[in-house]
CSV table of N, CA and C in Angstrom, one decimal:
chain,number,residue,atom,x,y,z
A,49,MET,N,32.6,-28.6,6.3
A,49,MET,CA,32.4,-28.7,4.9
A,49,MET,C,30.6,-28.9,4.5
A,50,ASN,N,30.5,-30.4,5.3
A,50,ASN,CA,29.4,-31.3,5.4
A,50,ASN,C,28.6,-30.6,6.2
A,51,ASN,N,28.4,-29.5,7.1
A,51,ASN,CA,27.3,-28.2,7.4
A,51,ASN,C,27.4,-27.7,7.0
A,52,THR,N,27.8,-26.6,6.1
A,52,THR,CA,27.6,-26.6,5.2
A,52,THR,C,26.5,-26.8,4.2
A,53,GLU,N,26.6,-27.5,3.7
A,53,GLU,CA,25.7,-28.1,2.6
A,53,GLU,C,24.4,-28.5,3.4
A,54,ILE,N,24.6,-29.5,4.6
A,54,ILE,CA,23.4,-30.3,5.3
A,54,ILE,C,22.4,-28.3,5.2
A,55,ARG,N,23.2,-27.5,6.0
A,55,ARG,CA,22.7,-25.8,6.3
A,55,ARG,C,21.7,-25.7,5.1
A,56,LEU,N,22.3,-25.5,4.4
A,56,LEU,CA,21.9,-24.7,2.4
A,56,LEU,C,20.9,-25.7,2.3
A,57,ARG,N,20.9,-27.1,2.3
A,57,ARG,CA,20.6,-28.2,1.9
A,57,ARG,C,18.7,-27.9,2.9
A,58,ASN,N,18.9,-28.2,4.2
A,58,ASN,CA,17.7,-27.7,5.1
A,58,ASN,C,17.2,-26.2,4.5
A,59,LEU,N,17.7,-25.2,4.2
A,59,LEU,CA,17.4,-23.5,4.0
A,59,LEU,C,16.3,-24.0,2.2
A,60,VAL,N,16.6,-25.0,1.4
A,60,VAL,CA,16.3,-25.2,0.5
A,60,VAL,C,14.3,-25.4,0.7
A,61,LYS,N,15.0,-27.0,1.3
A,61,LYS,CA,14.2,-27.3,1.6
A,61,LYS,C,12.4,-27.0,2.6
A,62,ALA,N,13.5,-25.9,3.4
A,62,ALA,CA,12.3,-25.1,4.2
A,62,ALA,C,11.8,-24.1,3.4
A,63,GLN,N,12.7,-23.7,2.5
A,63,GLN,CA,11.6,-22.8,1.6
A,63,GLN,C,11.0,-23.3,0.5
A,64,GLN,N,10.8,-24.3,0.1
A,64,GLN,CA,9.7,-25.2,-0.5
A,64,GLN,C,8.6,-25.2,0.5
A,65,GLU,N,8.9,-25.7,1.3
A,65,GLU,CA,7.6,-25.6,2.2
A,65,GLU,C,7.0,-24.5,2.5
A,66,VAL,N,7.6,-23.5,2.9
A,66,VAL,CA,7.2,-22.0,2.9
A,66,VAL,C,6.4,-21.3,1.5
A,67,CYS,N,7.0,-22.4,0.7
A,67,CYS,CA,6.3,-21.7,-0.8
A,67,CYS,C,4.6,-22.1,-1.2
A,68,GLU,N,4.8,-23.7,-0.5
A,68,GLU,CA,3.9,-24.4,-0.9
A,68,GLU,C,2.7,-23.9,0.3
A,69,ALA,N,3.2,-23.9,1.7
A,69,ALA,CA,2.1,-23.0,2.6
A,69,ALA,C,1.7,-21.5,2.0
A,70,ASN,N,2.6,-20.5,1.4
A,70,ASN,CA,1.9,-19.6,1.1
A,70,ASN,C,0.9,-19.7,-0.5
A,71,PHE,N,1.4,-20.6,-1.2
A,71,PHE,CA,0.4,-20.9,-2.1
A,71,PHE,C,-0.9,-21.4,-1.9
A,72,ASP,N,-1.1,-22.6,-0.4
A,72,ASP,CA,-2.2,-23.0,-0.4
A,72,ASP,C,-2.9,-21.2,0.2
A,73,LYS,N,-2.3,-20.9,1.3
A,73,LYS,CA,-2.7,-19.5,2.2
A,73,LYS,C,-3.1,-18.8,1.0
A,74,MET,N,-3.0,-18.9,-0.2
A,74,MET,CA,-3.1,-17.7,-1.2
A,74,MET,C,-4.8,-18.2,-2.0
A,75,TRP,N,-4.8,-19.1,-2.1
A,75,TRP,CA,-5.4,-19.6,-3.1
A,75,TRP,C,-6.4,-19.5,-1.6
A,76,LYS,N,-6.7,-20.1,-0.4
A,76,LYS,CA,-7.8,-19.9,0.4
A,76,LYS,C,-8.4,-18.7,0.7
A,77,VAL,N,-7.3,-17.7,0.6
A,77,VAL,CA,-7.9,-16.2,0.2
A,77,VAL,C,-8.9,-15.6,-0.6
A,78,ILE,N,-8.2,-16.3,-2.0
A,78,ILE,CA,-9.0,-15.7,-3.3
A,78,ILE,C,-10.5,-17.0,-3.0
A,79,LYS,N,-10.4,-18.0,-2.6
A,79,LYS,CA,-12.0,-18.6,-2.3
A,79,LYS,C,-12.4,-17.7,-1.4
A,80,GLN,N,-12.0,-17.8,-0.7
A,80,GLN,CA,-13.1,-17.1,0.5
A,80,GLN,C,-14.0,-16.2,0.1
A,81,ILE,N,-12.7,-14.9,-0.5
A,81,ILE,CA,-13.0,-14.0,-1.3
A,81,ILE,C,-14.2,-14.3,-2.2
A,82,THR,N,-14.2,-15.1,-3.1
A,82,THR,CA,-14.7,-15.2,-4.5
A,82,THR,C,-15.9,-15.9,-4.0
A,83,HIS,N,-15.8,-16.9,-2.9
A,83,HIS,CA,-17.3,-17.2,-2.3
A,83,HIS,C,-18.4,-16.2,-1.7
A,84,VAL,N,-17.5,-15.4,-0.9
A,84,VAL,CA,-18.5,-13.7,-0.3
A,84,VAL,C,-18.8,-13.4,-1.8
A,85,SER,N,-18.0,-12.8,-2.7
A,85,SER,CA,-18.5,-12.3,-4.0
A,85,SER,C,-19.8,-12.9,-4.6
A,86,ASP,N,-19.8,-14.5,-5.0
A,86,ASP,CA,-20.8,-15.6,-5.3
A,86,ASP,C,-22.1,-15.4,-4.4
A,87,THR,N,-21.7,-15.1,-3.3
A,87,THR,CA,-23.4,-15.5,-2.1
A,87,THR,C,-23.4,-13.9,-2.5
A,88,TYR,N,-22.8,-12.7,-2.3
A,88,TYR,CA,-23.4,-11.6,-2.6
A,88,TYR,C,-24.4,-11.3,-3.5
A,89,LEU,N,-24.0,-11.6,-4.6
A,89,LEU,CA,-24.3,-11.9,-6.4
A,89,LEU,C,-25.5,-12.3,-6.3
A,90,GLU,N,-25.4,-13.7,-6.0
A,90,GLU,CA,-27.0,-14.5,-5.9
A,90,GLU,C,-27.4,-13.9,-5.1
A,91,ALA,N,-27.6,-13.3,-3.9
A,91,ALA,CA,-28.1,-12.9,-3.2
A,91,ALA,C,-29.2,-11.6,-3.7
A,92,PHE,N,-28.2,-10.9,-4.6
A,92,PHE,CA,-28.5,-9.5,-4.8
A,92,PHE,C,-29.5,-10.2,-6.0
A,93,LYS,N,-28.9,-11.2,-6.7
A,93,LYS,CA,-30.0,-11.4,-7.9
A,93,LYS,C,-31.3,-11.6,-7.5
A,94,GLU,N,-31.4,-12.5,-6.2
A,94,GLU,CA,-32.5,-13.0,-5.9
A,94,GLU,C,-33.3,-11.9,-5.6
A,95,ILE,N,-32.5,-10.6,-4.8
A,95,ILE,CA,-33.9,-9.6,-4.3
A,95,ILE,C,-34.0,-8.8,-5.3
A,96,TYR,N,-33.1,-8.1,-6.4
A,96,TYR,CA,-33.3,-7.2,-6.8
A,96,TYR,C,-34.4,-7.3,-8.0
A,97,PRO,N,-34.7,-8.4,-8.7
A,97,PRO,CA,-36.4,-8.8,-9.8
A,97,PRO,C,-37.7,-8.0,-8.3
A,98,LYS,N,-37.0,-8.6,-7.4
A,98,LYS,CA,-38.5,-8.6,-6.3
A,98,LYS,C,-38.5,-6.5,-5.6
A,99,LEU,N,-37.3,-6.1,-5.8
A,99,LEU,CA,-37.3,-4.8,-5.2
A,99,LEU,C,-37.8,-4.1,-6.2
A,100,ILE,N,-37.3,-4.2,-7.3
A,100,ILE,CA,-38.1,-3.0,-8.7
A,100,ILE,C,-39.5,-3.6,-9.0
A,101,SER,N,-39.6,-5.1,-8.8
A,101,SER,CA,-40.9,-5.7,-9.6
A,101,SER,C,-42.4,-4.9,-9.2
A,102,GLY,N,-43.0,-4.0,-9.3
A,102,GLY,CA,-44.3,-3.6,-9.0
A,102,GLY,C,-44.4,-2.2,-8.9
A,103,ARG,N,-43.1,-1.6,-9.4
A,103,ARG,CA,-42.8,-0.5,-9.0
A,103,ARG,C,-43.6,0.5,-9.8
A,104,TYR,N,-43.7,0.0,-11.1
A,104,TYR,CA,-44.0,0.5,-12.7
A,104,TYR,C,-45.3,0.2,-13.0
A,105,GLN,N,-45.8,-0.6,-12.0
A,105,GLN,CA,-47.2,-1.3,-12.9
A,105,GLN,C,-48.7,0.0,-12.5
A,106,SER,N,-48.8,0.5,-11.5
A,106,SER,CA,-49.5,1.9,-11.6
A,106,SER,C,-49.3,2.8,-12.4
A,107,LYS,N,-50.2,3.2,-13.6
A,107,LYS,CA,-50.4,4.1,-14.2
A,107,LYS,C,-50.2,5.9,-13.7
A,108,ASP,N,-50.5,5.8,-12.4
A,108,ASP,CA,-50.8,6.8,-11.5
A,108,ASP,C,-49.4,7.2,-11.1
A,109,ILE,N,-48.3,7.2,-11.0
A,109,ILE,CA,-47.3,7.2,-10.8
A,109,ILE,C,-45.9,7.2,-11.0
A,110,ARG,N,-46.1,7.3,-12.2
A,110,ARG,CA,-45.0,7.2,-13.0
A,110,ARG,C,-44.0,8.6,-13.3
A,111,PHE,N,-44.5,9.5,-13.0
A,111,PHE,CA,-43.7,10.7,-12.6
A,111,PHE,C,-42.4,10.3,-11.6
A,112,ILE,N,-42.9,9.2,-10.3
A,112,ILE,CA,-41.6,9.2,-9.3
A,112,ILE,C,-40.2,8.7,-9.9
A,113,VAL,N,-39.8,9.1,-10.3
A,113,VAL,CA,-38.2,8.2,-10.2
A,113,VAL,C,-37.7,7.1,-9.3
A,114,GLU,N,-37.7,6.7,-9.1
A,114,GLU,CA,-36.7,5.8,-7.9
A,114,GLU,C,-35.2,5.5,-8.2
A,115,HIS,N,-34.6,5.4,-7.3
A,115,HIS,CA,-33.2,5.0,-7.2
A,115,HIS,C,-33.0,3.2,-7.2
A,116,ASN,N,-32.9,2.8,-7.9
A,116,ASN,CA,-33.0,0.9,-8.3
A,116,ASN,C,-31.0,1.1,-7.1
A,117,PRO,N,-31.7,-0.2,-6.0
A,117,PRO,CA,-30.3,-0.3,-5.9
A,117,PRO,C,-28.9,-0.7,-6.7
A,118,PRO,N,-28.1,-0.1,-6.4
A,118,PRO,CA,-26.7,-0.6,-6.8
A,118,PRO,C,-25.9,-1.9,-7.0
A,119,LEU,N,-25.7,-2.4,-7.9
A,119,LEU,CA,-24.7,-3.6,-7.4
A,119,LEU,C,-23.3,-2.7,-6.5
A,120,ASP,N,-22.5,-3.6,-5.5
A,120,ASP,CA,-21.7,-3.3,-4.6
A,120,ASP,C,-20.7,-3.7,-5.3
A,121,THR,N,-19.7,-3.3,-6.0
A,121,THR,CA,-18.1,-4.1,-6.6
A,121,THR,C,-17.0,-3.9,-6.1
A,122,SER,N,-17.7,-3.1,-4.6
A,122,SER,CA,-16.2,-3.2,-3.5
A,122,SER,C,-15.4,-4.6,-3.6
A,123,VAL,N,-16.6,-5.8,-3.2
A,123,VAL,CA,-16.2,-7.0,-3.4
A,123,VAL,C,-15.0,-7.2,-4.1
A,124,LEU,N,-15.5,-7.3,-5.3
A,124,LEU,CA,-14.6,-7.3,-6.6
A,124,LEU,C,-13.6,-6.6,-6.7
A,125,ARG,N,-13.3,-5.3,-6.2
A,125,ARG,CA,-12.2,-4.9,-6.2
A,125,ARG,C,-11.3,-5.2,-4.9
A,126,GLN,N,-12.3,-5.4,-4.2
A,126,GLN,CA,-11.4,-6.7,-2.6
A,126,GLN,C,-10.6,-7.9,-2.9
A,127,LEU,N,-11.3,-8.4,-3.9
A,127,LEU,CA,-10.6,-9.8,-4.7
A,127,LEU,C,-9.5,-9.2,-5.5
A,128,ALA,N,-9.6,-8.4,-6.4
A,128,ALA,CA,-8.5,-7.8,-7.7
A,128,ALA,C,-7.5,-7.8,-6.6
A,129,THR,N,-7.3,-6.6,-5.5
A,129,THR,CA,-6.3,-6.3,-4.6
A,129,THR,C,-5.6,-7.6,-4.1
A,130,ALA,N,-6.8,-8.6,-3.6
A,130,ALA,CA,-6.1,-9.8,-2.4
A,130,ALA,C,-5.0,-10.8,-3.3
A,131,ILE,N,-6.0,-10.9,-4.9
A,131,ILE,CA,-4.8,-11.8,-5.8
A,131,ILE,C,-3.6,-10.5,-6.0
A,132,GLU,N,-3.6,-9.6,-6.1
A,132,GLU,CA,-2.3,-9.3,-6.6
A,132,GLU,C,-1.6,-8.9,-5.6
A,133,ILE,N,-2.1,-9.1,-4.2
A,133,ILE,CA,-0.9,-8.7,-3.2
A,133,ILE,C,-0.4,-10.4,-2.7
A,134,ASN,N,-1.5,-11.6,-2.8
A,134,ASN,CA,-1.2,-12.0,-2.4
A,134,ASN,C,-0.2,-13.1,-3.6
A,135,ARG,N,-0.3,-12.8,-5.3
A,135,ARG,CA,0.3,-13.7,-5.6
A,135,ARG,C,1.9,-12.7,-5.8
A,136,GLU,N,2.3,-11.8,-5.2
A,136,GLU,CA,3.5,-10.7,-5.6
A,136,GLU,C,3.9,-11.2,-4.1
A,137,GLN,N,3.4,-11.9,-3.2
A,137,GLN,CA,4.7,-12.7,-1.9
A,137,GLN,C,4.7,-13.8,-2.5
A,138,PHE,N,3.7,-14.8,-2.8
A,138,PHE,CA,3.8,-15.9,-3.8
A,138,PHE,C,4.9,-15.5,-4.6
A,139,PHE,N,5.7,-14.6,-5.7
A,139,PHE,CA,6.6,-14.4,-6.3
A,139,PHE,C,7.9,-14.7,-5.3
A,140,SER,N,8.0,-13.8,-4.1
A,140,SER,CA,8.8,-13.4,-3.6
A,140,SER,C,9.1,-14.5,-2.9
A,141,HIS,N,8.0,-15.5,-3.0
A,141,HIS,CA,8.8,-17.1,-2.4
A,141,HIS,C,9.4,-17.8,-2.6
A,142,GLN,N,8.8,-17.7,-4.2
A,142,GLN,CA,9.3,-18.7,-5.1
A,142,GLN,C,10.9,-17.7,-5.6
A,143,ARG,N,10.9,-16.4,-5.9
A,143,ARG,CA,12.2,-16.3,-6.2
A,143,ARG,C,13.3,-16.2,-4.9
A,144,LEU,N,13.1,-16.3,-3.6
A,144,LEU,CA,13.8,-17.2,-2.6
A,144,LEU,C,14.6,-18.2,-2.4
A,145,LEU,N,13.3,-19.3,-2.7
A,145,LEU,CA,13.3,-20.5,-2.8
A,145,LEU,C,14.6,-21.1,-4.1
A,146,VAL,N,14.2,-20.1,-5.0
A,146,VAL,CA,15.2,-20.6,-6.3
A,146,VAL,C,17.0,-20.0,-6.0
A,147,ALA,N,17.2,-18.9,-5.2
A,147,ALA,CA,18.3,-18.3,-4.7
A,147,ALA,C,19.2,-19.3,-4.0
A,148,ARG,N,18.2,-19.8,-3.0
A,148,ARG,CA,18.8,-20.7,-1.9
A,148,ARG,C,19.1,-22.1,-3.0
A,149,HIS,N,18.2,-22.4,-4.0
A,149,HIS,CA,18.4,-23.9,-4.4
A,149,HIS,C,20.0,-23.1,-5.5
A,150,ASN,N,19.8,-22.3,-6.0
A,150,ASN,CA,20.9,-22.0,-7.0
A,150,ASN,C,22.5,-21.9,-5.4
A,151,GLU,N,22.2,-21.4,-4.4
A,151,GLU,CA,23.7,-20.9,-3.5
A,151,GLU,C,23.7,-22.6,-2.9
A,152,HIS,N,22.7,-23.8,-3.2
A,152,HIS,CA,23.5,-25.0,-2.7
A,152,HIS,C,24.4,-25.7,-4.0
A,153,LYS,N,23.5,-25.3,-5.3
A,153,LYS,CA,23.4,-25.8,-6.3
A,153,LYS,C,25.5,-25.3,-6.6
A,154,THR,N,25.8,-24.7,-6.3
A,154,THR,CA,26.7,-24.1,-6.4
A,154,THR,C,27.8,-24.2,-5.4
A,155,PHE,N,27.2,-24.4,-4.6
A,155,PHE,CA,28.2,-24.7,-3.3
A,155,PHE,C,28.9,-26.0,-3.3
A,156,ILE,N,28.1,-27.5,-4.0
A,156,ILE,CA,28.2,-28.6,-4.1
A,156,ILE,C,29.5,-28.8,-5.7
A,157,GLN,N,28.7,-27.6,-6.5
A,157,GLN,CA,29.3,-27.9,-7.6
A,157,GLN,C,31.2,-27.4,-7.2
A,158,SER,N,31.3,-26.0,-6.7
A,158,SER,CA,32.8,-25.5,-6.4
A,158,SER,C,33.4,-26.4,-5.9
A,159,PHE,N,35.0,-26.0,-5.8
A,159,PHE,CA,35.9,-26.4,-5.2
A,159,PHE,C,35.9,-25.7,-3.6
A,160,PRO,N,36.2,-26.1,-2.3
A,160,PRO,CA,36.7,-27.8,-2.5
A,160,PRO,C,35.4,-28.7,-2.3
A,161,ALA,N,34.4,-28.5,-2.1
A,161,ALA,CA,32.8,-29.4,-2.0
A,161,ALA,C,32.8,-30.4,-2.9
A,162,CYS,N,33.0,-30.5,-4.2
A,162,CYS,CA,32.6,-31.0,-5.1
A,162,CYS,C,34.1,-32.2,-5.0
A,163,ILE,N,35.4,-32.0,-4.3
A,163,ILE,CA,36.1,-33.0,-4.1
A,163,ILE,C,35.6,-33.8,-2.6
A,164,LEU,N,35.4,-32.8,-1.4
A,164,LEU,CA,35.2,-33.5,-0.3
A,164,LEU,C,33.1,-33.8,-0.1
A,165,LEU,N,33.0,-33.4,-1.0
A,165,LEU,CA,31.8,-34.2,-0.7
A,165,LEU,C,30.8,-34.6,-2.2
A,166,PRO,N,31.2,-35.4,-2.6
A,166,PRO,CA,30.9,-36.3,-3.6
A,166,PRO,C,29.6,-36.6,-3.9
A,167,ASN,N,29.4,-37.1,-2.7
A,167,ASN,CA,27.9,-37.7,-3.1
A,167,ASN,C,26.8,-36.6,-3.3
A,168,ALA,N,27.4,-35.0,-2.6
A,168,ALA,CA,26.1,-34.5,-2.5
A,168,ALA,C,25.3,-34.0,-3.8
A,169,GLN,N,24.3,-34.5,-3.8
A,169,GLN,CA,22.9,-34.1,-4.6
A,169,GLN,C,22.3,-32.7,-4.4
A,170,GLU,N,22.4,-32.3,-6.0
A,170,GLU,CA,21.4,-31.1,-6.2
A,170,GLU,C,20.0,-31.5,-5.5
A,171,ILE,N,19.1,-30.4,-5.0
A,171,ILE,CA,18.0,-31.0,-4.6
A,171,ILE,C,16.8,-30.3,-6.2
A,172,LYS,N,16.0,-31.1,-6.0
A,172,LYS,CA,15.0,-30.9,-6.5
A,172,LYS,C,14.0,-30.5,-6.1
A,173,ILE,N,13.1,-29.0,-6.6
A,173,ILE,CA,12.3,-28.0,-6.3
A,173,ILE,C,11.6,-27.6,-7.4
A,174,THR,N,10.3,-27.7,-6.9
A,174,THR,CA,9.2,-26.7,-7.8
A,174,THR,C,9.0,-26.1,-7.6
A,175,VAL,N,9.0,-25.3,-9.0
A,175,VAL,CA,8.8,-23.4,-9.4
A,175,VAL,C,7.6,-23.8,-9.8
A,176,ILE,N,6.2,-23.0,-9.2
A,176,ILE,CA,4.7,-23.0,-10.0
A,176,ILE,C,4.6,-22.0,-10.8
A,177,LYS,N,4.4,-22.6,-12.3
A,177,LYS,CA,4.3,-21.2,-13.5
A,177,LYS,C,3.0,-21.9,-14.0
A,178,SER,N,2.8,-20.8,-15.1
A,178,SER,CA,1.4,-21.3,-15.8
A,178,SER,C,1.8,-22.4,-16.6
A,179,ASP,N,0.6,-22.7,-17.3
A,179,ASP,CA,1.0,-23.4,-18.9
A,179,ASP,C,1.6,-22.5,-20.1
A,180,HIS,N,0.7,-21.1,-19.9
A,180,HIS,CA,1.0,-20.2,-21.0
A,180,HIS,C,2.6,-19.8,-20.2
A,181,THR,N,3.0,-19.8,-19.8
A,181,THR,CA,4.5,-19.3,-19.4
A,181,THR,C,5.3,-20.6,-20.1
A,182,ALA,N,5.2,-22.0,-19.4
A,182,ALA,CA,5.7,-23.2,-20.4
A,182,ALA,C,6.0,-23.4,-21.6
A,183,ASP,N,4.7,-23.0,-22.3
A,183,ASP,CA,4.5,-22.9,-23.5
A,183,ASP,C,5.3,-21.6,-24.0
A,184,VAL,N,5.2,-20.3,-23.4
A,184,VAL,CA,6.5,-19.5,-24.2
A,184,VAL,C,8.1,-20.3,-23.7
A,185,TYR,N,8.1,-20.2,-22.6
A,185,TYR,CA,9.7,-20.5,-22.8
A,185,TYR,C,9.8,-21.7,-23.9
A,186,ALA,N,9.3,-22.6,-24.1
A,186,ALA,CA,9.1,-23.9,-25.1
A,186,ALA,C,9.2,-23.5,-26.2
A,187,THR,N,8.7,-23.1,-26.9
A,187,THR,CA,8.4,-22.1,-27.8
A,187,THR,C,9.1,-20.8,-28.3
A,188,GLY,N,9.7,-20.0,-27.4
A,188,GLY,CA,10.4,-18.8,-27.5
A,188,GLY,C,9.5,-17.7,-28.1
A,189,LYS,N,8.3,-18.0,-28.0
A,189,LYS,CA,7.6,-16.9,-28.7
A,189,LYS,C,6.2,-16.7,-27.4
A,190,GLU,N,5.0,-15.4,-27.7
A,190,GLU,CA,4.5,-15.0,-27.3
A,190,GLU,C,3.6,-14.4,-28.1
A,191,ASN,N,2.3,-14.6,-28.2
A,191,ASN,CA,1.6,-14.3,-29.1
A,191,ASN,C,-0.1,-13.9,-28.2
A,192,ILE,N,0.1,-12.6,-27.8
A,192,ILE,CA,-1.2,-12.1,-27.1
A,192,ILE,C,-2.1,-11.5,-27.8
């Protein structure tokens, strides 16, 4: 009986650590890609005016049409994909944390554990959610 409670308690604690590690990884990936895109955009802002300045200074060659370098948006698509993948992965880890927490809580509240393990305490977990979500659940209203 006590071994089951200990196993469940350890599973919950371990899953909480997995959630924290995954959240940290998620933000590092997003920050790293954002840094790359910020660096790229800054470099593009620096180079672009120099590339096109002076092209149309001469009145003799106005008939020549040049193709100016486009801004590569693949980094932004990569960022959007990374955010989506990492958020979904984080959600899966959070869902498993809640399920394991519920399994432990049900075990310590059910017979015979509630009698044989009277000092077993519910484990506190942290489920990450936005202020928007907290407000919606507090008020029961979502106004988009």
